[in-house]
């Protein structure tokens, strides 16, 4: 069965510090991978998605970047955090281009980031 | 701009009642539809998917789809306090991206 791992669960970082959040998927190959952010009491905001190694699409221009160095690894980064980067960061996967769009997404457990 | 609309709530229902959650979408070409449940502080969990017009039942949950009206709903029978959560509607228009609504907060009181 497929599993998705996301860490760390919580993170408190000072303004101006760097960020690296990691997400890995097991039990599948060539998944589509997604990074979402959810501000307190708000909906899901798609930040980045990837359909393959090195292929990153950015949905919202901002202080963040994403990379996919391996097939089942997706990393969210920032060089200098802003207060507005605080939120609940969620990684998700779905079957890749040859998979089933009807499958939906499976989310990781999330990282709660507080920038102070 | 493809959109998915949900009433933010809260929708308050007594324990044992039927909770009805509604969602409308703008893309007439949408092909698959999903309901996620998100408990406070947790990540969304897929609870129902539906692809064809009509009803789909899974335990206490029933998803209803009407493509002509661009409307999808989730019924929760015999609502329990443990059903209290935010319910997210998501729609796939045949691409690799789901479009999520902002969610409806459900409160089930004893």
PDB file of C-alpha atoms in Angstrom:
ATOM      1  CA  UNK A   1       0.000   0.000   0.000  1.00  0.00           C
ATOM      2  CA  UNK A   2       1.035   3.580  -0.545  1.00  0.00           C
ATOM      3  CA  UNK A   3       2.119   5.832   2.296  1.00  0.00           C
ATOM      4  CA  UNK A   4       3.172   9.452   2.436  1.00  0.00           C
ATOM      5  CA  UNK A   5       5.553  10.828   5.023  1.00  0.00           C
ATOM      6  CA  UNK A   6       5.977  14.471   5.894  1.00  0.00           C
ATOM      7  CA  UNK A   7       8.253  16.047   8.459  1.00  0.00           C
ATOM      8  CA  UNK A   8       8.701  17.785  10.765  1.00  0.00           C
ATOM      9  CA  UNK A   9       5.240  17.921  12.338  1.00  0.00           C
ATOM     10  CA  UNK A  10       5.781  21.322  13.905  1.00  0.00           C
ATOM     11  CA  UNK A  11       8.372  24.015  13.366  1.00  0.00           C
ATOM     12  CA  UNK A  12       9.009  27.413  14.920  1.00  0.00           C
ATOM     13  CA  UNK A  13      11.410  29.554  12.923  1.00  0.00           C
ATOM     14  CA  UNK A  14      12.567  33.172  13.223  1.00  0.00           C
ATOM     15  CA  UNK A  15      11.916  35.669  10.463  1.00  0.00           C
ATOM     16  CA  UNK A  16      14.703  35.609   7.904  1.00  0.00           C
ATOM     17  CA  UNK A  17      15.741  32.024   8.591  1.00  0.00           C
ATOM     18  CA  UNK A  18      15.758  29.322   5.904  1.00  0.00           C
ATOM     19  CA  UNK A  19      13.192  26.552   5.579  1.00  0.00           C
ATOM     20  CA  UNK A  20      13.260  23.008   4.298  1.00  0.00           C
ATOM     21  CA  UNK A  21      10.235  20.707   4.502  1.00  0.00           C
ATOM     22  CA  UNK A  22      10.443  17.206   3.116  1.00  0.00           C
ATOM     23  CA  UNK A  23       7.844  14.803   1.807  1.00  0.00           C
ATOM     24  CA  UNK A  24       8.337  11.253   0.591  1.00  0.00           C
ATOM     25  CA  UNK A  25       5.940   8.710  -0.866  1.00  0.00           C
ATOM     26  CA  UNK A  26       6.291   4.939  -0.640  1.00  0.00           C
ATOM     27  CA  UNK A  27       4.616   2.147  -2.532  1.00  0.00           C
ATOM     28  CA  UNK A  28       4.114   3.869  -5.858  1.00  0.00           C
ATOM     29  CA  UNK A  29       6.209   5.193  -8.709  1.00  0.00           C
ATOM     30  CA  UNK A  30       6.027   8.378 -10.770  1.00  0.00           C
ATOM     31  CA  UNK A  31       3.396  10.026  -8.557  1.00  0.00           C
ATOM     32  CA  UNK A  32       2.139  13.556  -8.986  1.00  0.00           C
ATOM     33  CA  UNK A  33       3.209  15.536  -5.917  1.00  0.00           C
ATOM     34  CA  UNK A  34       1.711  18.692  -4.459  1.00  0.00           C
ATOM     35  CA  UNK A  35       2.483  21.280  -1.783  1.00  0.00           C
ATOM     36  CA  UNK A  36      -0.426  23.137  -0.208  1.00  0.00           C
ATOM     37  CA  UNK A  37      -0.585  25.781   2.480  1.00  0.00           C
ATOM     38  CA  UNK A  38      -3.537  26.363   4.750  1.00  0.00           C
ATOM     39  CA  UNK A  39      -3.616  29.562   6.785  1.00  0.00           C
ATOM     40  CA  UNK A  40      -5.528  29.452  10.071  1.00  0.00           C
ATOM     41  CA  UNK A  41      -9.262  29.095   9.389  1.00  0.00           C
ATOM     42  CA  UNK A  42      -8.748  29.257   5.638  1.00  0.00           C
ATOM     43  CA  UNK A  43      -8.937  26.974   2.627  1.00  0.00           C
ATOM     44  CA  UNK A  44      -6.186  25.070   0.848  1.00  0.00           C
ATOM     45  CA  UNK A  45      -3.835  27.091  -1.319  1.00  0.00           C
ATOM     46  CA  UNK A  46      -1.910  25.124  -3.957  1.00  0.00           C
ATOM     47  CA  UNK A  47       1.715  26.269  -3.918  1.00  0.00           C
ATOM     48  CA  UNK A  48       3.562  23.863  -6.217  1.00  0.00           C
ATOM     49  CA  UNK A  49       2.972  20.645  -8.047  1.00  0.00           C
ATOM     50  CA  UNK A  50       5.224  18.222  -9.868  1.00  0.00           C
ATOM     51  CA  UNK A  51       4.526  15.537 -12.456  1.00  0.00           C
ATOM     52  CA  UNK A  52       8.099  14.218 -12.536  1.00  0.00           C
ATOM     53  CA  UNK A  53      11.691  14.596 -11.383  1.00  0.00           C
ATOM     54  CA  UNK A  54      12.852  18.170 -11.827  1.00  0.00           C
ATOM     55  CA  UNK A  55       9.444  19.285 -13.130  1.00  0.00           C
ATOM     56  CA  UNK A  56       7.940  21.945 -10.870  1.00  0.00           C
ATOM     57  CA  UNK A  57       4.948  24.167 -11.545  1.00  0.00           C
ATOM     58  CA  UNK A  58       4.414  27.192  -9.337  1.00  0.00           C
ATOM     59  CA  UNK A  59       0.880  28.300  -8.683  1.00  0.00           C
ATOM     60  CA  UNK A  60       1.508  31.388  -6.583  1.00  0.00           C
ATOM     61  CA  UNK A  61       4.584  33.653  -6.859  1.00  0.00           C
ATOM     62  CA  UNK A  62       6.039  34.034  -3.396  1.00  0.00           C
ATOM     63  CA  UNK A  63       8.923  33.520  -1.057  1.00  0.00           C
ATOM     64  CA  UNK A  64       8.980  29.758  -1.478  1.00  0.00           C
ATOM     65  CA  UNK A  65      10.467  27.253  -3.911  1.00  0.00           C
ATOM     66  CA  UNK A  66      10.091  23.527  -4.467  1.00  0.00           C
ATOM     67  CA  UNK A  67      12.312  20.781  -5.790  1.00  0.00           C
ATOM     68  CA  UNK A  68      11.899  17.143  -6.712  1.00  0.00           C
ATOM     69  CA  UNK A  69      15.349  15.556  -6.642  1.00  0.00           C
ATOM     70  CA  UNK A  70      14.014  11.982  -6.683  1.00  0.00           C
ATOM     71  CA  UNK A  71      10.870  10.358  -8.038  1.00  0.00           C
ATOM     72  CA  UNK A  72       9.158  10.105  -4.657  1.00  0.00           C
ATOM     73  CA  UNK A  73      10.707  13.052  -2.830  1.00  0.00           C
ATOM     74  CA  UNK A  74       9.345  16.572  -2.801  1.00  0.00           C
ATOM     75  CA  UNK A  75      10.991  19.428  -0.917  1.00  0.00           C
ATOM     76  CA  UNK A  76       9.629  22.865  -0.043  1.00  0.00           C
ATOM     77  CA  UNK A  77      12.211  25.542   0.694  1.00  0.00           C
ATOM     78  CA  UNK A  78      12.694  29.168   1.502  1.00  0.00           C
ATOM     79  CA  UNK A  79      15.883  31.182   1.800  1.00  0.00           C
ATOM     80  CA  UNK A  80      14.358  33.785   4.146  1.00  0.00           C
ATOM     81  CA  UNK A  81      11.090  33.247   5.934  1.00  0.00           C
ATOM     82  CA  UNK A  82       8.498  35.973   6.340  1.00  0.00           C
ATOM     83  CA  UNK A  83       5.854  36.247   9.042  1.00  0.00           C
ATOM     84  CA  UNK A  84       3.242  35.637   6.332  1.00  0.00           C
ATOM     85  CA  UNK A  85       4.764  32.210   5.639  1.00  0.00           C
ATOM     86  CA  UNK A  86       3.212  30.866   8.839  1.00  0.00           C
ATOM     87  CA  UNK A  87       0.621  28.181   8.228  1.00  0.00           C
ATOM     88  CA  UNK A  88      -0.134  24.494   7.892  1.00  0.00           C
ATOM     89  CA  UNK A  89       1.855  22.967   5.037  1.00  0.00           C
ATOM     90  CA  UNK A  90       0.505  19.852   3.427  1.00  0.00           C
ATOM     91  CA  UNK A  91       2.101  17.510   0.936  1.00  0.00           C
ATOM     92  CA  UNK A  92      -0.140  15.305  -1.204  1.00  0.00           C
ATOM     93  CA  UNK A  93       0.240  12.704  -3.914  1.00  0.00           C
ATOM     94  CA  UNK A  94      -1.907  11.289  -6.684  1.00  0.00           C
ATOM     95  CA  UNK A  95      -1.256   8.696  -9.399  1.00  0.00           C
ATOM     96  CA  UNK A  96       0.935  10.083 -12.171  1.00  0.00           C
ATOM     97  CA  UNK A  97       0.228  10.773 -15.828  1.00  0.00           C
ATOM     98  CA  UNK A  98      -0.509   7.142 -16.566  1.00  0.00           C
ATOM     99  CA  UNK A  99      -2.617   6.788 -13.464  1.00  0.00           C
ATOM    100  CA  UNK A 100      -6.195   7.477 -12.673  1.00  0.00           C
ATOM    101  CA  UNK A 101      -7.321  11.082 -12.304  1.00  0.00           C
ATOM    102  CA  UNK A 102     -10.328   9.733 -10.472  1.00  0.00           C
ATOM    103  CA  UNK A 103      -8.149   8.585  -7.623  1.00  0.00           C
ATOM    104  CA  UNK A 104      -8.057  11.870  -5.736  1.00  0.00           C
ATOM    105  CA  UNK A 105      -5.245  13.036  -3.509  1.00  0.00           C
ATOM    106  CA  UNK A 106      -3.782  11.506  -0.385  1.00  0.00           C
ATOM    107  CA  UNK A 107      -2.384  14.017   2.052  1.00  0.00           C
ATOM    108  CA  UNK A 108       0.515  13.747   4.447  1.00  0.00           C
ATOM    109  CA  UNK A 109       0.065  14.602   8.097  1.00  0.00           C
ATOM    110  CA  UNK A 110       1.232  18.179   7.609  1.00  0.00           C
ATOM    111  CA  UNK A 111       3.776  20.580   9.087  1.00  0.00           C
ATOM    112  CA  UNK A 112       2.598  23.434  11.251  1.00  0.00           C
ATOM    113  CA  UNK A 113       5.037  26.313  10.692  1.00  0.00           C
ATOM    114  CA  UNK A 114       5.101  29.343  12.937  1.00  0.00           C
ATOM    115  CA  UNK A 115       7.378  32.179  11.913  1.00  0.00           C
ATOM    116  CA  UNK A 116       8.244  34.444  14.852  1.00  0.00           C
TER     117      UNK A 116
ATOM    118  CA  UNK B   1     -11.271  30.582 -13.377  1.00  0.00           C
ATOM    119  CA  UNK B   2     -12.570  27.221 -12.243  1.00  0.00           C
ATOM    120  CA  UNK B   3     -14.327  27.476  -8.892  1.00  0.00           C
ATOM    121  CA  UNK B   4     -15.802  25.258  -6.232  1.00  0.00           C
ATOM    122  CA  UNK B   5     -18.203  26.937  -3.823  1.00  0.00           C
ATOM    123  CA  UNK B   6     -19.236  25.791  -0.364  1.00  0.00           C
ATOM    124  CA  UNK B   7     -21.088  27.487   2.463  1.00  0.00           C
ATOM    125  CA  UNK B   8     -18.528  28.031   5.233  1.00  0.00           C
ATOM    126  CA  UNK B   9     -21.037  27.276   7.990  1.00  0.00           C
ATOM    127  CA  UNK B  10     -21.005  26.335  10.723  1.00  0.00           C
ATOM    128  CA  UNK B  11     -23.762  23.856  10.070  1.00  0.00           C
ATOM    129  CA  UNK B  12     -25.107  22.739  13.419  1.00  0.00           C
ATOM    130  CA  UNK B  13     -27.141  19.535  13.685  1.00  0.00           C
ATOM    131  CA  UNK B  14     -28.246  17.486  16.692  1.00  0.00           C
ATOM    132  CA  UNK B  15     -26.834  14.043  17.265  1.00  0.00           C
ATOM    133  CA  UNK B  16     -28.729  11.421  15.258  1.00  0.00           C
ATOM    134  CA  UNK B  17     -29.915  13.865  12.591  1.00  0.00           C
ATOM    135  CA  UNK B  18     -28.979  13.976   8.909  1.00  0.00           C
ATOM    136  CA  UNK B  19     -26.334  16.524   7.992  1.00  0.00           C
ATOM    137  CA  UNK B  20     -26.496  17.824   4.421  1.00  0.00           C
ATOM    138  CA  UNK B  21     -23.412  19.469   2.950  1.00  0.00           C
ATOM    139  CA  UNK B  22     -23.551  21.128  -0.443  1.00  0.00           C
ATOM    140  CA  UNK B  23     -21.089  22.151  -3.118  1.00  0.00           C
ATOM    141  CA  UNK B  24     -21.376  23.777  -6.542  1.00  0.00           C
ATOM    142  CA  UNK B  25     -18.724  23.919  -9.240  1.00  0.00           C
ATOM    143  CA  UNK B  26     -18.204  26.077 -12.290  1.00  0.00           C
ATOM    144  CA  UNK B  27     -16.442  23.766 -14.767  1.00  0.00           C
ATOM    145  CA  UNK B  28     -19.097  21.845 -16.665  1.00  0.00           C
ATOM    146  CA  UNK B  29     -16.382  19.486 -17.925  1.00  0.00           C
ATOM    147  CA  UNK B  30     -15.545  18.238 -14.426  1.00  0.00           C
ATOM    148  CA  UNK B  31     -15.311  14.469 -14.268  1.00  0.00           C
ATOM    149  CA  UNK B  32     -14.681  13.364 -10.712  1.00  0.00           C
ATOM    150  CA  UNK B  33     -15.758  14.666  -7.350  1.00  0.00           C
ATOM    151  CA  UNK B  34     -14.469  14.111  -3.854  1.00  0.00           C
ATOM    152  CA  UNK B  35     -15.366  14.822  -0.261  1.00  0.00           C
ATOM    153  CA  UNK B  36     -12.640  15.224   2.331  1.00  0.00           C
ATOM    154  CA  UNK B  37     -13.029  15.457   6.077  1.00  0.00           C
ATOM    155  CA  UNK B  38     -10.580  17.603   8.039  1.00  0.00           C
ATOM    156  CA  UNK B  39     -10.511  17.557  11.808  1.00  0.00           C
ATOM    157  CA  UNK B  40      -9.114  20.642  13.500  1.00  0.00           C
ATOM    158  CA  UNK B  41      -5.322  20.640  13.306  1.00  0.00           C
ATOM    159  CA  UNK B  42      -5.213  17.551  11.097  1.00  0.00           C
ATOM    160  CA  UNK B  43      -4.759  16.927   7.391  1.00  0.00           C
ATOM    161  CA  UNK B  44      -7.701  16.260   5.034  1.00  0.00           C
ATOM    162  CA  UNK B  45      -8.855  12.673   4.719  1.00  0.00           C
ATOM    163  CA  UNK B  46     -10.688  11.361   1.651  1.00  0.00           C
ATOM    164  CA  UNK B  47     -14.073   9.951   2.657  1.00  0.00           C
ATOM    165  CA  UNK B  48     -16.093   9.760  -0.565  1.00  0.00           C
ATOM    166  CA  UNK B  49     -15.628   9.929  -4.306  1.00  0.00           C
ATOM    167  CA  UNK B  50     -18.302  10.014  -7.015  1.00  0.00           C
ATOM    168  CA  UNK B  51     -18.068  10.063 -10.784  1.00  0.00           C
ATOM    169  CA  UNK B  52     -21.574   9.443 -12.152  1.00  0.00           C
ATOM    170  CA  UNK B  53     -24.879  11.193 -11.699  1.00  0.00           C
ATOM    171  CA  UNK B  54     -26.941   9.857  -8.837  1.00  0.00           C
ATOM    172  CA  UNK B  55     -26.206   8.604  -5.360  1.00  0.00           C
ATOM    173  CA  UNK B  56     -23.304   6.656  -3.933  1.00  0.00           C
ATOM    174  CA  UNK B  57     -23.599   5.236  -0.445  1.00  0.00           C
ATOM    175  CA  UNK B  58     -20.844   4.157   1.923  1.00  0.00           C
ATOM    176  CA  UNK B  59     -21.996   3.390   5.434  1.00  0.00           C
ATOM    177  CA  UNK B  60     -23.537   6.507   6.953  1.00  0.00           C
ATOM    178  CA  UNK B  61     -22.294   8.662   4.069  1.00  0.00           C
ATOM    179  CA  UNK B  62     -24.099   9.295   0.778  1.00  0.00           C
ATOM    180  CA  UNK B  63     -22.638  11.409  -1.992  1.00  0.00           C
ATOM    181  CA  UNK B  64     -25.031  12.848  -4.558  1.00  0.00           C
ATOM    182  CA  UNK B  65     -24.033  14.218  -7.944  1.00  0.00           C
ATOM    183  CA  UNK B  66     -26.081  16.236 -10.428  1.00  0.00           C
ATOM    184  CA  UNK B  67     -23.897  17.243 -13.350  1.00  0.00           C
ATOM    185  CA  UNK B  68     -26.679  19.137 -15.112  1.00  0.00           C
ATOM    186  CA  UNK B  69     -27.020  21.428 -12.098  1.00  0.00           C
ATOM    187  CA  UNK B  70     -23.265  21.312 -11.352  1.00  0.00           C
ATOM    188  CA  UNK B  71     -24.034  20.311  -7.826  1.00  0.00           C
ATOM    189  CA  UNK B  72     -22.584  17.703  -5.487  1.00  0.00           C
ATOM    190  CA  UNK B  73     -23.669  16.996  -1.940  1.00  0.00           C
ATOM    191  CA  UNK B  74     -22.751  14.827   1.024  1.00  0.00           C
ATOM    192  CA  UNK B  75     -25.340  13.432   3.402  1.00  0.00           C
ATOM    193  CA  UNK B  76     -24.291  12.103   6.790  1.00  0.00           C
ATOM    194  CA  UNK B  77     -26.972   9.979   8.442  1.00  0.00           C
ATOM    195  CA  UNK B  78     -27.185   9.429  12.183  1.00  0.00           C
ATOM    196  CA  UNK B  79     -24.698  12.250  12.761  1.00  0.00           C
ATOM    197  CA  UNK B  80     -22.337  11.771  15.690  1.00  0.00           C
ATOM    198  CA  UNK B  81     -20.300  14.323  17.653  1.00  0.00           C
ATOM    199  CA  UNK B  82     -17.218  12.627  16.129  1.00  0.00           C
ATOM    200  CA  UNK B  83     -18.430  13.835  12.713  1.00  0.00           C
ATOM    201  CA  UNK B  84     -17.761  17.421  13.796  1.00  0.00           C
ATOM    202  CA  UNK B  85     -15.126  18.619  11.338  1.00  0.00           C
ATOM    203  CA  UNK B  86     -14.663  20.710   8.228  1.00  0.00           C
ATOM    204  CA  UNK B  87     -15.774  19.009   5.018  1.00  0.00           C
ATOM    205  CA  UNK B  88     -13.976  19.936   1.823  1.00  0.00           C
ATOM    206  CA  UNK B  89     -15.435  19.425  -1.630  1.00  0.00           C
ATOM    207  CA  UNK B  90     -12.950  18.852  -4.453  1.00  0.00           C
ATOM    208  CA  UNK B  91     -13.475  18.607  -8.197  1.00  0.00           C
ATOM    209  CA  UNK B  92     -11.281  17.260 -10.995  1.00  0.00           C
ATOM    210  CA  UNK B  93     -11.766  18.605 -14.491  1.00  0.00           C
ATOM    211  CA  UNK B  94      -9.669  15.932 -16.158  1.00  0.00           C
ATOM    212  CA  UNK B  95      -6.274  17.391 -15.378  1.00  0.00           C
ATOM    213  CA  UNK B  96      -3.766  16.524 -12.692  1.00  0.00           C
ATOM    214  CA  UNK B  97      -5.087  19.195 -10.305  1.00  0.00           C
ATOM    215  CA  UNK B  98      -8.016  19.093  -7.948  1.00  0.00           C
ATOM    216  CA  UNK B  99      -9.912  22.293  -7.270  1.00  0.00           C
ATOM    217  CA  UNK B 100     -10.896  22.530  -3.601  1.00  0.00           C
ATOM    218  CA  UNK B 101     -13.701  24.456  -1.987  1.00  0.00           C
ATOM    219  CA  UNK B 102     -12.998  26.368   1.212  1.00  0.00           C
ATOM    220  CA  UNK B 103     -14.963  23.853   3.274  1.00  0.00           C
ATOM    221  CA  UNK B 104     -18.062  23.696   5.440  1.00  0.00           C
ATOM    222  CA  UNK B 105     -17.660  23.402   9.181  1.00  0.00           C
ATOM    223  CA  UNK B 106     -20.048  20.853  10.682  1.00  0.00           C
ATOM    224  CA  UNK B 107     -20.923  20.836  14.368  1.00  0.00           C
ATOM    225  CA  UNK B 108     -22.887  17.901  15.792  1.00  0.00           C
ATOM    226  CA  UNK B 109     -24.178  18.602  19.278  1.00  0.00           C
ATOM    227  CA  UNK B 110     -25.325  15.948  21.782  1.00  0.00           C
TER     228      UNK B 110
END
